[in-house]
Amino acid sequence: MSPRVLIVGAGPVGLAAAVSLRLQGVPVTVVDKAASPHTHPKAVVLWPRALEVFDGLGVADRLETEGHPLTGQHYHSNGTRVASLTFRRLRHTKYRYALAIPQHTTERVLRERLSALGGSIRTHTELTGLRQDADTVTTTLADLDTGTTREETYDWVIGADGVHSSVRSATGIGFEGHTYEQTFLLSDGPCDTGLATDSAHYFMTDTGVLVMVPLPDKQWRAFISAPREIPEGEALVDTVARVVSQRSPVPVRFLDGHAAGRFRIHRKAAERVWQGRVFLVGDAAHAHSPAGAQGINTGVEDATSLAWRLGGICRGSVPTADSERVFTQWSDERHQVVENVLRDTDLQTRLWGVRGFRRRLRDAALYGAERTGLLDRVVIPRQTQIVQRFNPGPGQGRPKAVGVLRSHARLPNVEIPTDASAGTRLHDFLSPTEPVAIEFDPAGTPGHHTKVRHAAAGGTGLDVVSLSGPALRSALGISRRVTCVVRPDGIVAELTPDTAGKGAGTT
């Protein structure tokens, strides 16, 4: 019998894990406490790296159709613009923009994809208990419609059930960190405003921050730090509208149809994201400020970077004896990512609220960083998660670099001229299930297209893609033959340059 995986939580993170596993033919059961899908926008920005992940799941085109592209961000301090950032200068990705899209739309697209792959969701079902041994996980699931409970046994459990994760609680994993003192408000709905609809807008003032993000169908997300005093009886939507009009130098008028909410934000992380046969992903593993819109983006990478590894164990292509090594690597890498996200979002949240000399220093730094191009060269690739590099663990070797290729880092999704009419990008050669070896040989006659040859798994156990042609010199910055072993998540696991420094010859 095929190994069975239980996924607790049918938000975008749990659904991404389910779709990834179903694409590998792994049976999954998805349960969710809610009786029906929610209709709230919640997380509303997908960065280019997340779009690459969704492309691998076969849903990026649908999301693009239903989303709203954002090409930049503008920062204002007390009504004066101090910096602008653009995504148009992003390199080595086909997504040179962010996508504004309500979370409920992202979830709907993923649910439809899961259904097409033969998966389904058991709604109104709550995990109330969990115990595991060396071979299985026994769960207690409550049917909230009937009030009955039953025990079900699985080979693996993935907790994607949010900040108040029942999986994390049942496993006894701590959730360390703190909650910010500041309260925040948000409202989603139509607005009449002259703000540019191709960018997100940040207004940092001495009374608090305002963030305006355009959404599809002429909707807007308004996010504010709550004012110190709110008049008794004032509706939350009216409070947000009033504060928006005070903090935005461009008039913004709320139209009918807004929905508002109040929330606190946290900086917390699980003590560990893997224990035996149980894993934590998304908000179950980490919670942080919405500054930088990293939540859903980090979560779907948690899920899919786990799913291809777990899929290999379930399918038998990776021996069960290697599971500890495989999941240790995943856990170490996600710890590095989460540590960076927590630090970056905390810094941005604190910079929103600085006053006096610190505000002037912040504004001068932003202005200078824009003028020198530092924001576009460094900040944007980091924020959009296009630049991904990991510190290798024991036995993984030291990092290597040749041209734009780096080991333990994301493979640049460079477009190369081939016989295909629209050209080909490197990520097109990745496998959704197994690592693949890509050989780059820059030898050849200038002006010729890059030749592509495929070879099935041989002695190395890997499928091999061979690319040869002089265009690789400029596209990748290489002058000699290089071989990369690239994982399904686009990370270069190994990089081996030709030590002789010679290509394979003209082809």
XYZ file of C-alpha atoms in Angstrom:
507
model
C 0.000 0.000 0.000
C 1.287 3.486 -0.887
C 2.334 5.697 2.029
C -0.447 8.057 3.107
C 0.036 11.694 3.991
C -2.361 13.775 6.095
C -2.302 17.527 5.523
C -4.018 19.580 8.212
C -5.092 22.955 6.845
C -6.525 23.828 3.425
C -5.083 27.306 3.061
C -2.642 28.120 0.263
C 0.255 26.438 2.067
C -1.515 23.142 2.737
C -3.005 23.133 -0.757
C 0.416 23.757 -2.323
C 1.795 20.746 -0.447
C -1.185 18.627 -1.523
C -0.897 19.588 -5.195
C 2.853 18.950 -5.201
C 2.398 15.487 -3.686
C -0.469 14.581 -6.021
C 1.677 15.564 -9.016
C 4.052 12.855 -7.790
C 1.240 10.307 -7.428
C 1.348 10.328 -3.616
C -2.051 9.810 -1.885
C -3.009 12.707 0.382
C -5.863 13.458 2.753
C -6.533 17.143 3.357
C -8.673 18.244 6.310
C -9.701 21.720 7.373
C -11.529 22.998 10.440
C -13.604 25.512 8.464
C -16.989 24.429 7.133
C -16.449 26.247 3.835
C -13.753 28.309 2.085
C -13.337 31.793 3.528
C -14.022 34.881 1.435
C -11.501 37.289 2.980
C -8.560 38.643 0.946
C -6.028 38.019 3.788
C -2.556 37.795 2.156
C -2.651 39.720 -1.122
C 0.852 39.744 -2.680
C 2.720 36.949 -4.470
C 6.395 37.603 -5.183
C 8.206 36.319 -8.304
C 9.737 33.366 -6.456
C 6.305 32.195 -5.311
C 5.049 32.562 -8.884
C 7.893 30.290 -9.994
C 6.750 27.738 -7.426
C 3.151 28.008 -8.613
C 4.359 27.652 -12.203
C 5.795 24.288 -11.227
C 2.396 23.336 -9.769
C 0.668 24.267 -13.021
C -1.360 27.202 -11.687
C 0.742 30.324 -12.377
C -1.065 31.161 -15.627
C -4.452 31.041 -13.884
C -3.198 33.236 -11.070
C -1.768 35.745 -13.533
C -5.133 35.930 -15.293
C -6.985 36.658 -12.058
C -4.364 38.840 -10.357
C -3.186 42.428 -10.738
C 0.503 43.045 -11.616
C 2.590 45.392 -9.481
C 5.804 46.778 -10.922
C 7.041 48.925 -8.046
C 6.816 50.367 -4.542
C 6.830 54.018 -3.444
C 7.875 55.207 0.022
C 6.777 58.550 1.495
C 7.776 60.206 4.760
C 5.373 62.797 6.174
C 3.953 63.400 2.702
C 7.255 63.573 0.792
C 8.401 60.767 -1.505
C 11.794 59.515 -0.339
C 12.310 56.417 -2.486
C 10.840 54.262 -5.235
C 11.688 50.670 -6.092
C 10.967 48.860 -9.324
C 10.652 45.172 -10.110
C 11.327 45.779 -13.808
C 15.087 45.458 -13.300
C 14.843 41.979 -11.812
C 17.120 39.582 -13.641
C 17.036 35.862 -14.227
C 13.278 35.357 -13.842
C 10.325 35.574 -16.197
C 8.265 37.223 -13.452
C 9.559 40.792 -13.323
C 6.615 41.922 -11.247
C 4.665 41.022 -8.129
C 1.069 39.839 -8.321
C -1.639 41.379 -6.159
C -4.321 38.747 -5.701
C -6.653 38.015 -2.764
C -5.786 34.870 -0.856
C -9.238 33.386 -1.366
C -8.644 33.540 -5.141
C -5.276 31.807 -4.799
C -6.918 29.111 -2.692
C -9.731 28.601 -5.202
C -7.243 28.094 -8.039
C -5.291 25.599 -5.938
C -8.459 23.731 -4.880
C -9.454 23.357 -8.517
C -5.982 22.089 -9.386
C -6.094 19.589 -6.524
C -9.501 18.359 -7.658
C -8.215 17.886 -11.215
C -5.435 15.710 -9.775
C -7.941 13.510 -7.934
C -7.624 15.143 -4.518
C -10.332 16.499 -2.231
C -10.783 18.290 1.102
C -12.668 17.091 4.165
C -14.095 20.285 5.606
C -15.344 20.945 9.147
C -12.823 18.407 10.416
C -10.459 19.178 13.285
C -7.354 17.364 14.475
C -7.712 16.945 18.250
C -4.968 14.457 19.007
C -1.815 12.901 17.595
C 0.684 10.274 18.622
C 3.435 8.688 16.608
C 5.795 5.753 16.672
C 8.694 4.812 14.437
C 6.475 3.825 11.514
C 3.141 5.666 11.685
C 1.211 8.599 13.067
C -2.150 7.951 14.709
C -4.426 10.971 14.604
C -7.737 11.783 16.254
C -10.024 13.676 13.894
C -13.283 15.271 14.992
C -16.207 15.653 12.594
C -17.581 19.055 13.633
C -20.873 18.393 11.824
C -21.759 15.265 13.792
C -19.633 15.772 16.897
C -18.039 12.345 16.467
C -14.332 11.489 16.520
C -12.339 8.709 14.955
C -8.743 7.575 14.887
C -6.948 7.430 11.548
C -3.406 6.254 10.893
C -1.052 7.899 8.414
C 2.566 7.537 7.441
C 3.261 11.275 7.603
C 1.467 14.416 8.835
C 1.981 17.978 7.604
C 0.696 20.771 9.828
C -0.343 23.738 7.690
C -3.000 24.919 10.120
C -1.850 28.397 10.989
C -0.572 30.329 13.992
C -2.779 28.399 16.423
C -1.717 25.056 14.934
C -3.336 22.012 16.506
C -0.611 19.840 14.942
C 2.121 21.885 16.613
C 0.283 21.797 19.930
C -0.401 18.040 19.759
C 3.248 17.377 18.946
C 4.407 19.470 21.899
C 6.543 21.835 19.845
C 7.025 25.284 21.378
C 6.270 28.538 19.556
C 8.783 31.095 20.749
C 8.795 34.861 20.261
C 6.726 37.917 21.078
C 3.707 39.947 20.006
C 4.147 43.584 18.967
C 2.444 46.135 21.194
C 1.042 48.031 18.215
C -2.459 47.195 16.939
C -3.108 47.304 13.190
C -6.262 47.767 11.126
C -6.986 46.912 7.522
C -9.823 47.410 5.089
C -10.445 45.958 1.636
C -12.787 47.442 -0.935
C -13.228 49.961 -3.760
C -11.625 53.409 -3.518
C -11.692 56.574 -5.554
C -8.079 57.763 -5.642
C -5.377 59.114 -7.897
C -2.758 56.729 -6.507
C -0.950 54.794 -9.235
C -2.473 51.353 -9.655
C 0.749 49.639 -10.766
C 2.530 50.037 -7.419
C 2.212 49.602 -3.671
C 2.386 52.824 -1.638
C 3.920 53.248 1.823
C 3.166 56.421 3.786
C 5.244 56.727 6.948
C 4.096 59.590 9.185
C 4.679 60.800 12.718
C 1.225 59.452 13.624
C 1.722 55.995 12.090
C 2.037 54.068 8.847
C -0.376 53.598 5.944
C 0.100 51.020 3.190
C -2.111 51.087 0.081
C -2.036 48.114 -2.305
C -4.137 48.011 -5.496
C -6.045 44.760 -6.044
C -7.950 43.284 -9.011
C -11.323 44.729 -10.013
C -10.437 48.257 -8.822
C -10.247 47.151 -5.188
C -7.664 48.375 -2.669
C -6.068 47.033 0.516
C -5.594 49.767 3.146
C -3.349 48.767 6.057
C -2.723 51.139 8.971
C -1.191 51.221 12.401
C -4.130 52.028 14.644
C -4.376 55.572 16.013
C -3.877 56.037 19.749
C -7.524 56.915 20.271
C -10.605 55.725 18.403
C -13.882 57.586 19.091
C -16.385 55.425 20.935
C -18.914 53.916 18.570
C -16.920 54.647 15.393
C -17.190 51.789 12.912
C -13.863 50.165 12.081
C -14.231 50.958 8.364
C -14.823 54.613 9.228
C -11.721 54.640 11.427
C -9.573 53.270 8.607
C -11.065 55.705 6.086
C -10.435 58.646 8.409
C -6.810 57.668 9.086
C -6.174 57.009 5.398
C -7.340 60.509 4.504
C -5.010 61.946 7.167
C -1.882 60.004 6.215
C -2.096 59.913 2.421
C -0.957 63.051 0.557
C -3.080 61.859 -2.379
C -6.848 61.937 -1.727
C -8.410 58.515 -1.099
C -12.178 58.148 -0.789
C -13.684 54.870 0.399
C -16.644 53.708 -1.668
C -19.371 51.345 -0.510
C -18.415 47.713 -0.004
C -15.439 47.863 2.388
C -14.779 45.240 5.065
C -12.379 46.027 7.915
C -10.570 44.069 10.603
C -8.307 44.577 13.603
C -5.280 42.422 14.447
C -1.982 42.143 16.297
C 1.211 40.929 14.690
C 3.802 38.508 16.014
C 7.424 37.593 15.667
C 7.476 33.906 16.517
C 8.974 30.651 15.260
C 8.480 26.992 16.121
C 11.306 25.410 18.105
C 11.613 22.927 15.252
C 9.689 22.238 12.045
C 10.199 18.486 11.928
C 9.685 15.872 14.617
C 9.636 12.214 13.658
C 6.909 11.868 11.042
C 5.334 15.280 11.599
C 6.206 18.539 9.821
C 5.189 22.180 10.282
C 4.900 24.636 7.393
C 3.623 28.182 6.885
C 2.173 30.077 9.844
C 2.244 26.890 11.913
C 6.040 27.153 11.751
C 6.562 30.926 11.823
C 4.602 34.152 12.289
C 5.899 37.603 11.462
C 4.932 41.138 10.535
C 3.147 41.624 7.194
C 5.892 44.128 6.314
C 7.364 42.941 3.038
C 4.418 40.570 2.413
C 6.487 37.462 3.116
C 3.949 35.180 4.830
C 2.218 33.275 2.042
C 5.355 33.392 -0.094
C 7.574 31.799 2.546
C 4.842 29.307 3.423
C 4.349 27.872 -0.053
C 8.107 27.367 -0.319
C 8.101 25.594 3.051
C 5.443 23.274 1.673
C 6.781 22.539 -1.793
C 10.429 22.203 -0.736
C 9.194 19.579 1.740
C 6.825 17.897 -0.706
C 9.382 16.878 -3.341
C 11.574 15.370 -0.628
C 8.688 13.594 1.089
C 7.435 12.434 -2.302
C 10.796 10.796 -3.001
C 10.573 8.884 0.279
C 6.954 7.853 -0.381
C 7.661 6.714 -3.954
C 10.764 4.803 -2.926
C 13.161 6.739 -5.147
C 14.890 7.867 -1.936
C 15.556 5.086 0.594
C 13.687 5.417 3.871
C 17.038 5.009 5.604
C 18.029 8.396 4.133
C 14.960 10.193 5.493
C 16.772 11.715 8.475
C 19.447 13.231 6.231
C 16.843 14.488 3.749
C 14.588 16.105 6.340
C 17.493 17.509 8.331
C 18.599 19.369 5.215
C 15.056 20.673 4.657
C 14.754 21.753 8.288
C 18.143 23.525 8.240
C 17.323 25.393 5.038
C 13.915 26.538 6.227
C 15.480 27.715 9.483
C 17.849 29.923 7.473
C 14.979 31.344 5.430
C 12.740 31.989 8.423
C 15.560 33.607 10.373
C 16.133 36.051 7.510
C 12.424 36.768 7.087
C 11.905 37.401 10.794
C 14.862 39.778 10.874
C 13.894 41.664 7.696
C 10.209 42.071 8.542
C 10.994 43.133 12.098
C 13.423 45.788 10.846
C 10.928 47.162 8.350
C 8.153 47.231 10.958
C 10.354 49.170 13.366
C 11.525 51.592 10.672
C 7.902 52.468 9.911
C 7.537 54.091 13.312
C 10.811 55.938 13.959
C 10.673 59.636 14.863
C 12.941 62.684 14.987
C 16.608 62.127 14.151
C 16.046 58.446 13.395
C 13.318 59.329 10.896
C 15.643 61.762 9.126
C 18.384 59.147 9.085
C 15.962 56.530 7.676
C 14.765 58.917 4.973
C 18.310 59.884 3.988
C 19.300 56.212 3.789
C 16.316 55.385 1.579
C 16.972 58.367 -0.670
C 20.647 57.490 -1.038
C 19.949 53.825 -1.608
C 17.568 54.663 -4.434
C 19.988 57.124 -6.043
C 22.826 54.602 -6.010
C 20.605 51.773 -7.279
C 21.125 49.794 -4.084
C 17.381 49.300 -3.528
C 16.851 47.749 -6.946
C 20.095 45.732 -6.945
C 19.942 44.354 -3.411
C 16.647 44.987 -1.613
C 14.237 43.997 -4.392
C 15.915 40.638 -5.224
C 15.915 39.817 -1.501
C 12.321 40.917 -0.906
C 11.027 39.036 -3.938
C 13.032 35.966 -2.825
C 14.714 35.694 -6.226
C 18.107 35.641 -4.522
C 18.170 32.431 -2.504
C 21.369 31.021 -1.076
C 21.831 28.461 1.664
C 24.740 27.753 3.939
C 25.569 24.108 3.208
C 25.337 21.621 6.014
C 27.882 18.981 7.022
C 29.014 16.847 4.110
C 27.527 19.135 1.451
C 30.799 20.761 0.468
C 31.781 24.409 0.249
C 29.834 26.819 -1.977
C 31.136 27.161 -5.526
C 30.440 29.798 -8.170
C 31.012 29.981 -11.903
C 29.547 32.999 -13.679
C 25.996 33.459 -12.378
C 25.788 29.805 -11.311
C 26.214 29.047 -7.597
C 25.925 25.876 -5.599
C 23.382 25.805 -2.754
C 21.534 28.667 -4.462
C 18.621 29.168 -6.831
C 19.347 28.371 -10.485
C 18.968 31.672 -12.394
C 15.993 31.268 -14.729
C 17.902 32.635 -17.698
C 16.365 32.650 -21.159
C 18.599 31.076 -23.776
C 18.140 31.065 -27.574
C 17.192 27.604 -28.814
C 15.323 26.271 -31.809
C 12.097 26.848 -29.863
C 10.321 29.883 -31.326
C 9.942 31.617 -27.977
C 13.306 30.583 -26.580
C 13.739 28.430 -23.501
C 14.326 29.191 -19.831
C 16.498 27.040 -17.624
C 13.683 26.204 -15.218
C 11.865 24.537 -18.134
C 14.342 21.670 -17.804
C 13.644 20.965 -14.124
C 11.912 17.797 -13.003
C 9.002 18.075 -10.528
C 10.090 14.897 -8.761
C 13.846 14.284 -9.032
C 17.096 16.236 -9.315
C 18.367 16.641 -12.868
C 21.901 17.154 -14.190
C 22.295 20.107 -16.562
C 25.520 20.305 -18.573
C 26.491 23.715 -19.947
C 29.090 23.881 -22.746
C 29.709 27.392 -24.131
C 31.738 26.170 -27.124
C 30.493 26.705 -30.661
C 30.165 29.167 -33.513
C 28.884 32.648 -32.557
C 25.345 33.330 -33.700
C 24.203 29.723 -33.535
C 21.308 28.671 -31.331
C 21.954 26.656 -28.221
C 21.551 22.947 -28.858
C 19.575 20.863 -26.385
C 20.058 17.137 -25.867
C 18.287 14.930 -23.334
C 19.562 11.647 -21.906
C 17.695 9.308 -19.617
C 19.129 8.345 -16.248
C 22.376 6.459 -16.627
C 25.134 5.568 -14.238
C 24.555 8.681 -12.154
C 20.891 7.855 -11.682
C 19.968 11.305 -12.978
C 18.343 12.465 -16.180
C 20.805 14.681 -18.057
C 20.119 17.801 -20.115
C 23.059 18.974 -22.253
C 23.097 22.564 -23.506
C 25.816 23.673 -25.899
C 26.412 26.898 -27.781
C 28.256 30.211 -27.488
C 25.168 32.075 -26.252
C 25.790 30.454 -22.863
C 28.865 32.655 -22.459
C 26.867 35.869 -22.220
C 23.733 34.323 -20.698
C 25.540 32.634 -17.806
C 28.925 34.365 -17.722
C 30.824 31.103 -18.252
C 33.797 30.327 -20.471
C 34.173 26.620 -19.773
C 31.987 23.583 -19.411
C 30.018 23.365 -16.164
C 27.670 20.705 -14.800
C 24.952 21.475 -12.259
C 22.769 19.043 -10.358
C 19.529 20.958 -9.825
C 16.814 19.953 -7.384
C 13.074 20.087 -8.217
C 12.810 23.348 -6.238
C 15.389 24.988 -8.519
C 18.275 24.932 -6.025
C 21.691 23.910 -7.385
C 22.740 20.984 -5.201
C 26.118 20.477 -6.890
C 28.222 22.540 -9.267
C 31.200 20.988 -11.069
C 33.284 23.128 -13.431
C 35.489 21.493 -16.046
C 38.876 21.701 -14.324
C 40.615 21.398 -17.679
C 38.940 24.654 -18.682
C 37.944 23.343 -22.115
C 34.607 23.010 -23.810
C 33.456 19.943 -25.671
C 34.226 21.459 -29.028
C 32.147 22.977 -31.765
C 28.815 21.261 -32.349
